[in-house]
N, CA, C and O atoms as CSV, one atom per row, in Angstrom:
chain,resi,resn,atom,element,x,y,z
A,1,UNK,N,N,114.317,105.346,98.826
A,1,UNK,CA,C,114.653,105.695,100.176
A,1,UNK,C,C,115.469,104.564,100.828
A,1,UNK,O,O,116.307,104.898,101.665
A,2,UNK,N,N,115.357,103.637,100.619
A,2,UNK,CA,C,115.729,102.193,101.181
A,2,UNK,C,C,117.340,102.430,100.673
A,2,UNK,O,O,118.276,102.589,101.456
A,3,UNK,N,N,117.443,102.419,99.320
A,3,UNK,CA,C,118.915,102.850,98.790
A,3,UNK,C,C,119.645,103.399,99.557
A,3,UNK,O,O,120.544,102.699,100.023
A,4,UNK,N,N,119.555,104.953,100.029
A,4,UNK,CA,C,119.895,106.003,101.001
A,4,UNK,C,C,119.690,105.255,101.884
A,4,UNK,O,O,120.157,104.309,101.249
A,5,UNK,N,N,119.253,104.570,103.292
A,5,UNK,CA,C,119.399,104.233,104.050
A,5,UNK,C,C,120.702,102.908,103.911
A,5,UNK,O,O,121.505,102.939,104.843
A,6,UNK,N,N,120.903,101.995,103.035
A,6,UNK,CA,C,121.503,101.048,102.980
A,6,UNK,C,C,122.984,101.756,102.535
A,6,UNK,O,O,123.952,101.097,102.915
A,7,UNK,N,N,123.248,102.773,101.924
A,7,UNK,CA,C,124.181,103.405,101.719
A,7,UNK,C,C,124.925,104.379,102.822
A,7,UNK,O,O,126.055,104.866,102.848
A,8,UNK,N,N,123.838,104.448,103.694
A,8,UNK,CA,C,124.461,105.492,104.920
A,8,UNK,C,C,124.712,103.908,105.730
A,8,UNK,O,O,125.811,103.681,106.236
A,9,UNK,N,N,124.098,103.339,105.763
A,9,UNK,CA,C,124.744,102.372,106.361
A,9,UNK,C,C,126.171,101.568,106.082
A,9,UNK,O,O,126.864,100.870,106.824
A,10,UNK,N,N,126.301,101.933,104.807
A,10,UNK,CA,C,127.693,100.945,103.961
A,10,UNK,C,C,128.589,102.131,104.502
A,10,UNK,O,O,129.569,101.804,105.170
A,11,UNK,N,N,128.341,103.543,104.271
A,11,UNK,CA,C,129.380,104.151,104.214
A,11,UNK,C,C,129.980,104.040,106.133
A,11,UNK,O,O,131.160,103.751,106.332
A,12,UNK,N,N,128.994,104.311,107.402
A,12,UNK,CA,C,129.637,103.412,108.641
A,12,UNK,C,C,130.189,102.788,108.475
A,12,UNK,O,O,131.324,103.256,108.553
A,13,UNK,N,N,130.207,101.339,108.125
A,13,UNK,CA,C,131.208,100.611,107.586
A,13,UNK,C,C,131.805,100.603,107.203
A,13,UNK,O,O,132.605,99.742,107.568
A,14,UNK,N,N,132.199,101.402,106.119
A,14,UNK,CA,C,133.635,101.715,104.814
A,14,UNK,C,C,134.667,102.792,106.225
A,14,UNK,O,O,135.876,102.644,106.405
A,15,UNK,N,N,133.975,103.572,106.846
A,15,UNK,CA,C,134.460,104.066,108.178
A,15,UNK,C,C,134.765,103.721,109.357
A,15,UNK,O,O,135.313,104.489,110.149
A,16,UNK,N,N,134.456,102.549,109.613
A,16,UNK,CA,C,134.448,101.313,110.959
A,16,UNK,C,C,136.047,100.220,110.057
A,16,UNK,O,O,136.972,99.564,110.536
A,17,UNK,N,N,135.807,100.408,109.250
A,17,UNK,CA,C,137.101,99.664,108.304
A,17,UNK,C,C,136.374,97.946,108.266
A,17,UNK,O,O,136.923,96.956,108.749
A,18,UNK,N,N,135.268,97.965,107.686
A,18,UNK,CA,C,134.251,96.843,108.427
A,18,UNK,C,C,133.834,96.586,106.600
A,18,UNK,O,O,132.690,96.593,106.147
A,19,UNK,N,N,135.098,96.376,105.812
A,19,UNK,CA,C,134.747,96.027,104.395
A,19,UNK,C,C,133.841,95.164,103.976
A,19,UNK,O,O,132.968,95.444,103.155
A,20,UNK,N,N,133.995,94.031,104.528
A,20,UNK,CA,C,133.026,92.766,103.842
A,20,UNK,C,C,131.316,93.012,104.025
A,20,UNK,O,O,130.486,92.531,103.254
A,21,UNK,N,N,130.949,93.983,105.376
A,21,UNK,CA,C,129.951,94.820,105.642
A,21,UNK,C,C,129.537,95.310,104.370
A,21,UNK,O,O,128.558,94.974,103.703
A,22,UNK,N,N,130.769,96.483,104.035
A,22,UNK,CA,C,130.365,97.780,103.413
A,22,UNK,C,C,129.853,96.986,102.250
A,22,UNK,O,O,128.818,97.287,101.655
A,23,UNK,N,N,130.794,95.713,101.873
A,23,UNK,CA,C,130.504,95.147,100.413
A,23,UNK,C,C,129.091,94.989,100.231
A,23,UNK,O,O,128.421,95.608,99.405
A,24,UNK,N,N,128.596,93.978,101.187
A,24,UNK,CA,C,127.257,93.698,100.908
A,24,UNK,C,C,125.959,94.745,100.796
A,24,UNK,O,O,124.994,94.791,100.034
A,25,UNK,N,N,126.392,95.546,101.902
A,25,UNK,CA,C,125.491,96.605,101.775
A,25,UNK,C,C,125.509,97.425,100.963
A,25,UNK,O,O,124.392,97.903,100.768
A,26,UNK,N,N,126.365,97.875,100.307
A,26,UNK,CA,C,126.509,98.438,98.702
A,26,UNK,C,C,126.381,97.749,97.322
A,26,UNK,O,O,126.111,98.264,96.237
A,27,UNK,N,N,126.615,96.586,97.599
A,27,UNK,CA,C,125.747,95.495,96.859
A,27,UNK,C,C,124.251,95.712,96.499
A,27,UNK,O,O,123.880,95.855,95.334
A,28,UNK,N,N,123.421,95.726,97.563
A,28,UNK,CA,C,122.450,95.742,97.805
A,28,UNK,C,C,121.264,97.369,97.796
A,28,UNK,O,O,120.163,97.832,97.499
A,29,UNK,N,N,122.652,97.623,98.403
A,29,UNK,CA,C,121.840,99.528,98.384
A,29,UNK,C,C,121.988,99.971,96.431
A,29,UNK,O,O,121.212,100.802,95.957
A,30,UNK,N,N,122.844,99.418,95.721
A,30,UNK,CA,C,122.736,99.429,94.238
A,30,UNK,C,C,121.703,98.680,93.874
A,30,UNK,O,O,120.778,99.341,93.400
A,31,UNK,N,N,121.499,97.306,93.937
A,31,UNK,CA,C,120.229,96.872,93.415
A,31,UNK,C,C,118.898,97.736,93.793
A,31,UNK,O,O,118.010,97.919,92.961
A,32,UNK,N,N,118.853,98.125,94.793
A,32,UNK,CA,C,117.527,99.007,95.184
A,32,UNK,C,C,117.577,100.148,94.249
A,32,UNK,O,O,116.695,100.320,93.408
A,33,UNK,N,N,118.660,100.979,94.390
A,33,UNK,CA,C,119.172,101.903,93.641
A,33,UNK,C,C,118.040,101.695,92.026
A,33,UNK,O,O,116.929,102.076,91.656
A,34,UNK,N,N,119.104,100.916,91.523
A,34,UNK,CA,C,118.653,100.487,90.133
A,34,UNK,C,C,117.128,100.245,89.921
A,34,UNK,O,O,116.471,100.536,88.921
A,35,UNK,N,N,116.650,99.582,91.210
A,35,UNK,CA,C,114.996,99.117,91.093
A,35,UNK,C,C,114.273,100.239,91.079
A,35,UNK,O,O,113.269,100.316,90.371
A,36,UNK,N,N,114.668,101.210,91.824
A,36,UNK,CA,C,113.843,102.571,92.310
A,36,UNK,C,C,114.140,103.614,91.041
A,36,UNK,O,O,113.811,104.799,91.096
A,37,UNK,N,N,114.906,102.923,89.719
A,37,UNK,CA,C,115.820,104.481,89.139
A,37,UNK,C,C,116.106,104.997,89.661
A,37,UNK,O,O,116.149,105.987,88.931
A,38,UNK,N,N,116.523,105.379,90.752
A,38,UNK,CA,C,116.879,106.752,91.172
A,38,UNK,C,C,118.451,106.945,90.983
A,38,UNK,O,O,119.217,106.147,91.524
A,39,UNK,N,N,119.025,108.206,90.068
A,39,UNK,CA,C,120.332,107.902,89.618
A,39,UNK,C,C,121.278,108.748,90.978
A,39,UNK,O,O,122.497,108.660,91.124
A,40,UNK,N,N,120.580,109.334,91.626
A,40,UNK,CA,C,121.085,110.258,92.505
A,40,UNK,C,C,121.472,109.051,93.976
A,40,UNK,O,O,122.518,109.076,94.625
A,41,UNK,N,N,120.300,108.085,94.198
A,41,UNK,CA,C,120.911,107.089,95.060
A,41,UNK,C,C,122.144,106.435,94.083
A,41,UNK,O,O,123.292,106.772,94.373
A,42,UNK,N,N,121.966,105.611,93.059
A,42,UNK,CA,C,123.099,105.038,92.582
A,42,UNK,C,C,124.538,105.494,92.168
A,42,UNK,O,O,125.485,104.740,91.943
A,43,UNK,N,N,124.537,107.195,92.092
A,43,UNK,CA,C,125.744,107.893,92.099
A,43,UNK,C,C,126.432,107.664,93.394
A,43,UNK,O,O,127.575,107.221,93.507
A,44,UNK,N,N,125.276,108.160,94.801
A,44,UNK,CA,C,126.032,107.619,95.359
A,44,UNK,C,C,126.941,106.968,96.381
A,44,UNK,O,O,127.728,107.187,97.302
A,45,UNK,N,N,125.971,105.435,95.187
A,45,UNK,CA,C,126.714,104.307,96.143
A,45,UNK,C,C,127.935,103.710,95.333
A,45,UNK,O,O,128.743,102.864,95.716
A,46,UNK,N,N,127.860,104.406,94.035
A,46,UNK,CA,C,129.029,104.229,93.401
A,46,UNK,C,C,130.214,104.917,93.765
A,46,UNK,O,O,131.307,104.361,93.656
A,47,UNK,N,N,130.053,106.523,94.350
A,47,UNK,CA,C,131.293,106.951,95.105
A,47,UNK,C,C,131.590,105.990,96.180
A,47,UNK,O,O,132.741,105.596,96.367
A,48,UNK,N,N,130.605,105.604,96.885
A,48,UNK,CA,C,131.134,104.615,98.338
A,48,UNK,C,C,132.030,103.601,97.982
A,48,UNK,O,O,133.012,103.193,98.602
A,49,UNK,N,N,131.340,103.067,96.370
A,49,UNK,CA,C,132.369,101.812,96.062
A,49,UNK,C,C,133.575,102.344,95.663
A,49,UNK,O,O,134.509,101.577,95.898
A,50,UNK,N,N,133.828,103.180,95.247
A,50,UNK,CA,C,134.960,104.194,94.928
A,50,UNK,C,C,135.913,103.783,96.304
A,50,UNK,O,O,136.802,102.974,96.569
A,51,UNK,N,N,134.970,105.123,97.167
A,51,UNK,CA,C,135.878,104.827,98.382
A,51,UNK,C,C,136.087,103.482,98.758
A,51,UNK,O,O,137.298,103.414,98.970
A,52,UNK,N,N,135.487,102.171,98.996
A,52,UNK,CA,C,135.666,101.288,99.757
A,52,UNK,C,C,136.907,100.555,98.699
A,52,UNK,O,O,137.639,99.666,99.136
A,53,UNK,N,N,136.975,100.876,97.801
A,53,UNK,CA,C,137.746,99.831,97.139
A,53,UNK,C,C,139.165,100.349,97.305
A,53,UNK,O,O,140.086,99.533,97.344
A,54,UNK,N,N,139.456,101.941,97.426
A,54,UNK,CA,C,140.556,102.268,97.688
A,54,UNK,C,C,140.793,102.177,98.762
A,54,UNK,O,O,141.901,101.657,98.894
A,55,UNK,N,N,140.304,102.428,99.741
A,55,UNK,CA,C,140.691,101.608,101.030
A,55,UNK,C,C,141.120,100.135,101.044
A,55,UNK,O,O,141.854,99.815,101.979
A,56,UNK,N,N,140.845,99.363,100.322
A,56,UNK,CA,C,141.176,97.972,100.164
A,56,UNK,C,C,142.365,98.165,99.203
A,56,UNK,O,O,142.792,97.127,98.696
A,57,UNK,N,N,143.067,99.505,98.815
A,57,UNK,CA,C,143.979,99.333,98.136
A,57,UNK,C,C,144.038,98.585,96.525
A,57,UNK,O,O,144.942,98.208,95.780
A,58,UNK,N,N,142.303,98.619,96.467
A,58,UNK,CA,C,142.392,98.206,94.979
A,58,UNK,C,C,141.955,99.037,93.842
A,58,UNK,O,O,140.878,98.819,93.286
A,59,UNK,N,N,142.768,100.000,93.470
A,59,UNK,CA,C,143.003,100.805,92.763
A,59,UNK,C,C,142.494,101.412,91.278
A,59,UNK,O,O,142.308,102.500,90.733
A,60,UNK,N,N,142.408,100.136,91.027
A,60,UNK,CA,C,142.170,99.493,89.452
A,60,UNK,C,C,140.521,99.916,89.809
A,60,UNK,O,O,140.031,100.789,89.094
A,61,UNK,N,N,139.723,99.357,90.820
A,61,UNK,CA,C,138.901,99.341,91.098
A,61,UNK,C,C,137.844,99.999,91.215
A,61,UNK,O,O,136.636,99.906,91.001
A,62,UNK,N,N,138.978,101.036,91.806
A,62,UNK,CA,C,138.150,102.690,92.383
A,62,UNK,C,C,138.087,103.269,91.383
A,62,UNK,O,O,137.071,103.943,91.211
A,63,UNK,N,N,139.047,103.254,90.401
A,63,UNK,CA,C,138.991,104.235,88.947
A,63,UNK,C,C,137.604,103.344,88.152
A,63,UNK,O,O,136.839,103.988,87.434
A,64,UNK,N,N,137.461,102.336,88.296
A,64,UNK,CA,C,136.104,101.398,87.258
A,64,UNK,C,C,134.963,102.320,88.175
A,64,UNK,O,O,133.938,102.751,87.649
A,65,UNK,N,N,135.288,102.544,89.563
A,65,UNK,CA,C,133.701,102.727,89.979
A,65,UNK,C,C,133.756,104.122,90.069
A,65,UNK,O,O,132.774,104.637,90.603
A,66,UNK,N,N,134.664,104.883,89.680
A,66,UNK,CA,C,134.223,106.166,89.582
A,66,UNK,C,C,134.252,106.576,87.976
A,66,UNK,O,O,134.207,107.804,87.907
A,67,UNK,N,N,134.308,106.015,86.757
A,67,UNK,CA,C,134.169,105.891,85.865
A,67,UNK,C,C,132.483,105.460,85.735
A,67,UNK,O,O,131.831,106.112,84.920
A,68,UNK,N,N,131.761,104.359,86.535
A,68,UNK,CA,C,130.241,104.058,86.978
A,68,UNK,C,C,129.913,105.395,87.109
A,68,UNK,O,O,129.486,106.113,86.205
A,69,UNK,N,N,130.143,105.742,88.368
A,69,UNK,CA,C,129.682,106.787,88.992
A,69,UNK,C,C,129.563,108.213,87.759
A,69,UNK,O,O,128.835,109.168,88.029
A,70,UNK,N,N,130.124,108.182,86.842
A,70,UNK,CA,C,130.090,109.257,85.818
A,70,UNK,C,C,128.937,109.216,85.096
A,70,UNK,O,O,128.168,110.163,84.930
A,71,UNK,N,N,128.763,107.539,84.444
A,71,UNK,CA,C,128.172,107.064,83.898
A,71,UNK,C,C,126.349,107.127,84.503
A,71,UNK,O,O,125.387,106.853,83.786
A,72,UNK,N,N,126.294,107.437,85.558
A,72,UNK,CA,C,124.778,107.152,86.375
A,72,UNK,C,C,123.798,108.567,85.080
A,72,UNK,O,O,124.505,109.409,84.525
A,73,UNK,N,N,123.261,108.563,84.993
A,73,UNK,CA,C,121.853,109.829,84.786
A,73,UNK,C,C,121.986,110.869,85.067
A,73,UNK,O,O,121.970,111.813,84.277
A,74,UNK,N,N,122.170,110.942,86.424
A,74,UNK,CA,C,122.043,112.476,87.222
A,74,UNK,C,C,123.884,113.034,86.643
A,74,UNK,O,O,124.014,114.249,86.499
A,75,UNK,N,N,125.062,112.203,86.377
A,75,UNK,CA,C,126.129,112.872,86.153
A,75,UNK,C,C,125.809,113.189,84.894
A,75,UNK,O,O,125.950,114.346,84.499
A,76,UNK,N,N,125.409,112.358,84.218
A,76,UNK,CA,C,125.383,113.044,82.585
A,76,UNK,C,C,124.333,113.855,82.595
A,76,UNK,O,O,124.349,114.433,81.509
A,77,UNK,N,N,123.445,114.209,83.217
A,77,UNK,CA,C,122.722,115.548,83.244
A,77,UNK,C,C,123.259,117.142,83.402
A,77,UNK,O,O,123.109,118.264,82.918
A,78,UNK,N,N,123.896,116.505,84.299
A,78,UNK,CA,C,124.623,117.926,85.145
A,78,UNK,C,C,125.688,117.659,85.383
A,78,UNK,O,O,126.167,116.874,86.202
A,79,UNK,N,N,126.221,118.462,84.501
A,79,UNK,CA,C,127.729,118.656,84.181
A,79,UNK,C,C,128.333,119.649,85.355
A,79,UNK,O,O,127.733,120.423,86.101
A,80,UNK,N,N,129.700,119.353,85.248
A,80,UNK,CA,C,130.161,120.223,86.552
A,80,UNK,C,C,130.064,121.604,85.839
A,80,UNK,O,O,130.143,121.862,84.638
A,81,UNK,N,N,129.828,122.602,87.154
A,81,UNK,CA,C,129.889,123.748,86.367
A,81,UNK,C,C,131.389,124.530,86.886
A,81,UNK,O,O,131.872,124.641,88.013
A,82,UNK,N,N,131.871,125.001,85.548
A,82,UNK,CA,C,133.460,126.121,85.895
A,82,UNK,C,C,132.700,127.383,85.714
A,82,UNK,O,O,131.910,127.828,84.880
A,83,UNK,N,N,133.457,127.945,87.254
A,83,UNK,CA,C,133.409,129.608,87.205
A,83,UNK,C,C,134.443,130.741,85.828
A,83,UNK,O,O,135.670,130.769,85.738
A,84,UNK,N,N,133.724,131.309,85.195
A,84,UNK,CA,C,134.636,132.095,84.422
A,84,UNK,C,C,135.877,132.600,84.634
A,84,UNK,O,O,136.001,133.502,85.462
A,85,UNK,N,N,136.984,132.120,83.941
A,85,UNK,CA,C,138.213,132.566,84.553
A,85,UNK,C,C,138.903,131.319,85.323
A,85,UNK,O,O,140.048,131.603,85.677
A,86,UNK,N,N,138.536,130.148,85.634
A,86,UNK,CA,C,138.727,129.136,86.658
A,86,UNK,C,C,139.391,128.474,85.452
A,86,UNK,O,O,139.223,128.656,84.246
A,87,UNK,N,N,140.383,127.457,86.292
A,87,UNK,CA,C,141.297,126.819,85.193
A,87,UNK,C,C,140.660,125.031,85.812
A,87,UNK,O,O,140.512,124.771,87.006
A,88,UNK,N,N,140.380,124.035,84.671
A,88,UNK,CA,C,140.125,123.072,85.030
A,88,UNK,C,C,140.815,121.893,86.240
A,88,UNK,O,O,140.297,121.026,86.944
A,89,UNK,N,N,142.102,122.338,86.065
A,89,UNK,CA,C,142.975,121.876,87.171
A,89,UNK,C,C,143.742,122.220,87.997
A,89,UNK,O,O,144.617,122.817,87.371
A,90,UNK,N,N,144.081,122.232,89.440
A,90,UNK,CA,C,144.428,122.922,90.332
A,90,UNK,C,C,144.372,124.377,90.462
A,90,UNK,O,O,143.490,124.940,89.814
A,91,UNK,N,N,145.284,125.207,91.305
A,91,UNK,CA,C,145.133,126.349,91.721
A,91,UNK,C,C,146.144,127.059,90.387
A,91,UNK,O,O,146.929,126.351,89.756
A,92,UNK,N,N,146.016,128.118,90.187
A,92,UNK,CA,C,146.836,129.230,89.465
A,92,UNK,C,C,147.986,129.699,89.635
A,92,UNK,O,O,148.279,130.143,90.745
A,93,UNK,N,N,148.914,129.716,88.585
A,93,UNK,CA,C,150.482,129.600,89.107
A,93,UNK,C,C,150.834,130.574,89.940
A,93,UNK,O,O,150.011,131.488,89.894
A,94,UNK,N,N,152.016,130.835,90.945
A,94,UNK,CA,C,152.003,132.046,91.060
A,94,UNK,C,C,152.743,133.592,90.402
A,94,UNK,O,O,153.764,133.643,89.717
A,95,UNK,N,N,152.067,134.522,90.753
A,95,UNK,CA,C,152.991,135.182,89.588
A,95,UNK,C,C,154.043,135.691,90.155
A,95,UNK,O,O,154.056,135.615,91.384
A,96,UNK,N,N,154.974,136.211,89.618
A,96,UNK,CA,C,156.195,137.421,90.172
A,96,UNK,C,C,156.186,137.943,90.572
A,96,UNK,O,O,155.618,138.831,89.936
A,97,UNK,N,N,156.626,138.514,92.080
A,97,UNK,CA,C,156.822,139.789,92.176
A,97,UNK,C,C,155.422,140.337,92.593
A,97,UNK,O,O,155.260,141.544,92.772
């Protein structure tokens, strides 16, 4: 629970544009994360680091922590699910006519 609270708190911050904040507190809301197992807090405070790092324009960054974020328990459990007929990427061409 502590995780989730320290993570709603980072993400204010990642939204206040209040980085060095968001850092620590996502720092920290992960160690809890990790202490508690819980893979569903540590997914995500790994999207937050996602977001906060692309906001900082560091790029390289956001792709490592959403590569984490894949990596947590709860993603390798549950796979995304596709609707039958759904194409894995974007919308469907259009047709003719």
């Amino acid at each position: 629970m502590a995780a989730d609270y320290m993570a709603t708190a980072a993400w204010s911050a990642i939204d206040a544009h209040r980085s060095d904040r968001a850092q620590s507190l996502l720092d920290r809301a992960l160690y809890l994360a990790g202490m508690a197992r819980d893979p569903i807090a540590e997914l995500r405070v790994w999207n937050s680091y996602a977001m906060l790092t692309h906001q900082r324009d560091q790029h390289a960054a956001a792709v490592d922590s959403g590569y984490a974020a894949r990596a947590t328990g709860i993603a390798r459990r549950n796979p995304p699910v596709r609707l039958p007929g759904s194409r894995p990427y974007g919308r469907r061409p259009l047709q003719p006519g």
